[in-house]
């Protein structure tokens, strides 16, 4: 399956996500959840201000899943390395968690955009 083409902003989000996954892969004492929440919150704010926010988050999630799949496929056929499997699994876990959070965030952006016109009409002038 071909990877979706990312815009400049989406590529920036992808790079930030990859950096977080690499940090989690290499820092065995790192707690993933706080870092995920911080990054997803920041990217979600950017997505809310973009006209294509939900679609961008969906494309980002697809690319992160594909990246995790590629790592899993590469590592599957490789000879075992010291701690290599553990590190690869940590990176895959981080990428898949991010992808899932971005799919959820896309749904939240759609819901907030759908509710926004109703709220604007309800406000007194």
PDB file of C-alpha atoms in Angstrom:
ATOM      1  CA  UNK A   1       0.000   0.000   0.000  1.00  0.00           C
ATOM      2  CA  UNK A   2       1.361   3.413  -0.932  1.00  0.00           C
ATOM      3  CA  UNK A   3       1.988   5.891   1.838  1.00  0.00           C
ATOM      4  CA  UNK A   4      -0.242   8.952   1.811  1.00  0.00           C
ATOM      5  CA  UNK A   5       1.553  12.093   0.742  1.00  0.00           C
ATOM      6  CA  UNK A   6       2.011  14.441   3.699  1.00  0.00           C
ATOM      7  CA  UNK A   7       1.792  18.234   3.650  1.00  0.00           C
ATOM      8  CA  UNK A   8       4.537  20.288   5.274  1.00  0.00           C
ATOM      9  CA  UNK A   9       2.674  20.563   8.570  1.00  0.00           C
ATOM     10  CA  UNK A  10       1.802  16.857   8.547  1.00  0.00           C
ATOM     11  CA  UNK A  11       5.452  16.002   7.887  1.00  0.00           C
ATOM     12  CA  UNK A  12       6.434  18.154  10.871  1.00  0.00           C
ATOM     13  CA  UNK A  13       3.943  16.219  13.029  1.00  0.00           C
ATOM     14  CA  UNK A  14       5.289  12.929  11.645  1.00  0.00           C
ATOM     15  CA  UNK A  15       8.853  13.961  12.494  1.00  0.00           C
ATOM     16  CA  UNK A  16       7.854  14.935  16.038  1.00  0.00           C
ATOM     17  CA  UNK A  17       6.096  11.592  16.426  1.00  0.00           C
ATOM     18  CA  UNK A  18       9.123   9.678  15.152  1.00  0.00           C
ATOM     19  CA  UNK A  19      11.353  11.581  17.569  1.00  0.00           C
ATOM     20  CA  UNK A  20       9.125  10.668  20.497  1.00  0.00           C
ATOM     21  CA  UNK A  21       9.110   7.008  19.392  1.00  0.00           C
ATOM     22  CA  UNK A  22      12.909   7.013  19.127  1.00  0.00           C
ATOM     23  CA  UNK A  23      13.248   8.560  22.572  1.00  0.00           C
ATOM     24  CA  UNK A  24      10.923   5.922  24.011  1.00  0.00           C
ATOM     25  CA  UNK A  25      12.831   3.177  22.214  1.00  0.00           C
ATOM     26  CA  UNK A  26      16.150   4.260  23.693  1.00  0.00           C
ATOM     27  CA  UNK A  27      15.074   5.505  27.136  1.00  0.00           C
ATOM     28  CA  UNK A  28      13.921   2.408  28.958  1.00  0.00           C
ATOM     29  CA  UNK A  29      12.808   4.352  32.021  1.00  0.00           C
ATOM     30  CA  UNK A  30      10.694   6.804  30.032  1.00  0.00           C
ATOM     31  CA  UNK A  31       6.977   6.831  30.810  1.00  0.00           C
ATOM     32  CA  UNK A  32       5.233   6.924  27.442  1.00  0.00           C
ATOM     33  CA  UNK A  33       1.786   8.245  28.378  1.00  0.00           C
ATOM     34  CA  UNK A  34       2.742  11.791  29.546  1.00  0.00           C
ATOM     35  CA  UNK A  35       4.886  12.344  26.470  1.00  0.00           C
ATOM     36  CA  UNK A  36       2.140  11.032  24.185  1.00  0.00           C
ATOM     37  CA  UNK A  37      -0.445  13.286  25.795  1.00  0.00           C
ATOM     38  CA  UNK A  38       1.730  16.375  25.444  1.00  0.00           C
ATOM     39  CA  UNK A  39       2.539  15.739  21.792  1.00  0.00           C
ATOM     40  CA  UNK A  40      -1.007  14.770  20.808  1.00  0.00           C
ATOM     41  CA  UNK A  41      -2.419  17.835  22.578  1.00  0.00           C
ATOM     42  CA  UNK A  42      -0.020  20.132  20.721  1.00  0.00           C
ATOM     43  CA  UNK A  43      -0.724  18.569  17.343  1.00  0.00           C
ATOM     44  CA  UNK A  44      -4.452  18.499  18.039  1.00  0.00           C
ATOM     45  CA  UNK A  45      -4.406  22.283  18.599  1.00  0.00           C
ATOM     46  CA  UNK A  46      -2.708  22.747  15.212  1.00  0.00           C
ATOM     47  CA  UNK A  47      -5.267  20.446  13.573  1.00  0.00           C
ATOM     48  CA  UNK A  48      -8.209  22.377  15.024  1.00  0.00           C
ATOM     49  CA  UNK A  49      -6.957  25.562  13.365  1.00  0.00           C
ATOM     50  CA  UNK A  50      -6.516  23.861   9.985  1.00  0.00           C
ATOM     51  CA  UNK A  51      -9.264  23.427   7.412  1.00  0.00           C
ATOM     52  CA  UNK A  52      -8.086  19.881   6.730  1.00  0.00           C
ATOM     53  CA  UNK A  53      -7.287  18.996  10.346  1.00  0.00           C
ATOM     54  CA  UNK A  54      -9.187  15.697  10.605  1.00  0.00           C
ATOM     55  CA  UNK A  55      -7.912  14.464   7.243  1.00  0.00           C
ATOM     56  CA  UNK A  56      -4.382  15.492   8.204  1.00  0.00           C
ATOM     57  CA  UNK A  57      -4.598  13.564  11.451  1.00  0.00           C
ATOM     58  CA  UNK A  58      -5.902  10.518   9.554  1.00  0.00           C
ATOM     59  CA  UNK A  59      -3.015  10.659   7.060  1.00  0.00           C
ATOM     60  CA  UNK A  60      -0.565  11.023   9.938  1.00  0.00           C
ATOM     61  CA  UNK A  61      -2.049   7.995  11.712  1.00  0.00           C
ATOM     62  CA  UNK A  62      -1.778   5.913   8.528  1.00  0.00           C
ATOM     63  CA  UNK A  63       1.878   6.864   8.067  1.00  0.00           C
ATOM     64  CA  UNK A  64       2.691   6.042  11.687  1.00  0.00           C
ATOM     65  CA  UNK A  65       1.011   2.629  11.378  1.00  0.00           C
ATOM     66  CA  UNK A  66       2.936   1.956   8.166  1.00  0.00           C
ATOM     67  CA  UNK A  67       6.163   2.956   9.863  1.00  0.00           C
ATOM     68  CA  UNK A  68       5.439   0.549  12.726  1.00  0.00           C
ATOM     69  CA  UNK A  69       4.651  -2.213  10.220  1.00  0.00           C
ATOM     70  CA  UNK A  70       7.927  -1.588   8.378  1.00  0.00           C
ATOM     71  CA  UNK A  71       9.922  -1.839  11.606  1.00  0.00           C
ATOM     72  CA  UNK A  72       8.128  -5.042  12.540  1.00  0.00           C
ATOM     73  CA  UNK A  73       8.807  -6.531   9.088  1.00  0.00           C
ATOM     74  CA  UNK A  74      12.491  -5.522   9.111  1.00  0.00           C
ATOM     75  CA  UNK A  75      13.080  -6.831  12.584  1.00  0.00           C
ATOM     76  CA  UNK A  76      11.213 -10.087  11.936  1.00  0.00           C
ATOM     77  CA  UNK A  77      13.818 -11.380   9.500  1.00  0.00           C
ATOM     78  CA  UNK A  78      16.875  -9.933  11.199  1.00  0.00           C
ATOM     79  CA  UNK A  79      19.138 -11.993  13.430  1.00  0.00           C
ATOM     80  CA  UNK A  80      18.600 -11.316  17.156  1.00  0.00           C
ATOM     81  CA  UNK A  81      20.645  -8.475  18.638  1.00  0.00           C
ATOM     82  CA  UNK A  82      21.262  -7.644  22.261  1.00  0.00           C
ATOM     83  CA  UNK A  83      18.126  -5.836  23.407  1.00  0.00           C
ATOM     84  CA  UNK A  84      17.286  -5.141  19.759  1.00  0.00           C
ATOM     85  CA  UNK A  85      13.908  -6.877  19.826  1.00  0.00           C
ATOM     86  CA  UNK A  86      12.935  -5.119  23.043  1.00  0.00           C
ATOM     87  CA  UNK A  87      13.856  -1.716  21.599  1.00  0.00           C
ATOM     88  CA  UNK A  88      12.053  -2.391  18.325  1.00  0.00           C
ATOM     89  CA  UNK A  89       8.952  -3.452  20.245  1.00  0.00           C
ATOM     90  CA  UNK A  90       9.067  -0.245  22.298  1.00  0.00           C
ATOM     91  CA  UNK A  91       9.287   1.873  19.131  1.00  0.00           C
ATOM     92  CA  UNK A  92       6.443  -0.053  17.493  1.00  0.00           C
ATOM     93  CA  UNK A  93       4.334   0.386  20.627  1.00  0.00           C
ATOM     94  CA  UNK A  94       4.938   4.144  20.657  1.00  0.00           C
ATOM     95  CA  UNK A  95       4.117   4.535  16.963  1.00  0.00           C
ATOM     96  CA  UNK A  96       0.915   2.508  17.229  1.00  0.00           C
ATOM     97  CA  UNK A  97      -0.200   4.374  20.364  1.00  0.00           C
ATOM     98  CA  UNK A  98       0.352   7.671  18.577  1.00  0.00           C
ATOM     99  CA  UNK A  99      -1.570   6.472  15.527  1.00  0.00           C
ATOM    100  CA  UNK A 100      -4.528   5.439  17.683  1.00  0.00           C
ATOM    101  CA  UNK A 101      -4.509   8.749  19.539  1.00  0.00           C
ATOM    102  CA  UNK A 102      -4.451  10.698  16.265  1.00  0.00           C
ATOM    103  CA  UNK A 103      -7.410   8.729  14.918  1.00  0.00           C
ATOM    104  CA  UNK A 104      -9.311   9.602  18.110  1.00  0.00           C
ATOM    105  CA  UNK A 105      -8.184  13.222  17.871  1.00  0.00           C
ATOM    106  CA  UNK A 106      -9.463  13.406  14.280  1.00  0.00           C
ATOM    107  CA  UNK A 107     -12.888  12.290  15.499  1.00  0.00           C
ATOM    108  CA  UNK A 108     -12.819  14.919  18.241  1.00  0.00           C
ATOM    109  CA  UNK A 109     -11.930  17.657  15.743  1.00  0.00           C
ATOM    110  CA  UNK A 110     -14.806  16.590  13.485  1.00  0.00           C
ATOM    111  CA  UNK A 111     -17.197  16.609  16.453  1.00  0.00           C
ATOM    112  CA  UNK A 112     -16.024  20.025  17.663  1.00  0.00           C
ATOM    113  CA  UNK A 113     -16.311  21.481  14.139  1.00  0.00           C
ATOM    114  CA  UNK A 114     -19.827  20.080  13.842  1.00  0.00           C
ATOM    115  CA  UNK A 115     -20.805  21.619  17.211  1.00  0.00           C
ATOM    116  CA  UNK A 116     -19.094  24.969  16.558  1.00  0.00           C
ATOM    117  CA  UNK A 117     -21.760  26.440  14.192  1.00  0.00           C
ATOM    118  CA  UNK A 118     -24.524  25.611  16.682  1.00  0.00           C
ATOM    119  CA  UNK A 119     -22.603  27.334  19.476  1.00  0.00           C
ATOM    120  CA  UNK A 120     -21.959  30.404  17.319  1.00  0.00           C
ATOM    121  CA  UNK A 121     -25.677  30.729  16.510  1.00  0.00           C
ATOM    122  CA  UNK A 122     -26.621  30.368  20.187  1.00  0.00           C
ATOM    123  CA  UNK A 123     -24.446  33.283  21.329  1.00  0.00           C
ATOM    124  CA  UNK A 124     -26.159  36.642  21.696  1.00  0.00           C
ATOM    125  CA  UNK A 125     -24.757  39.499  19.621  1.00  0.00           C
TER     126      UNK A 125
END
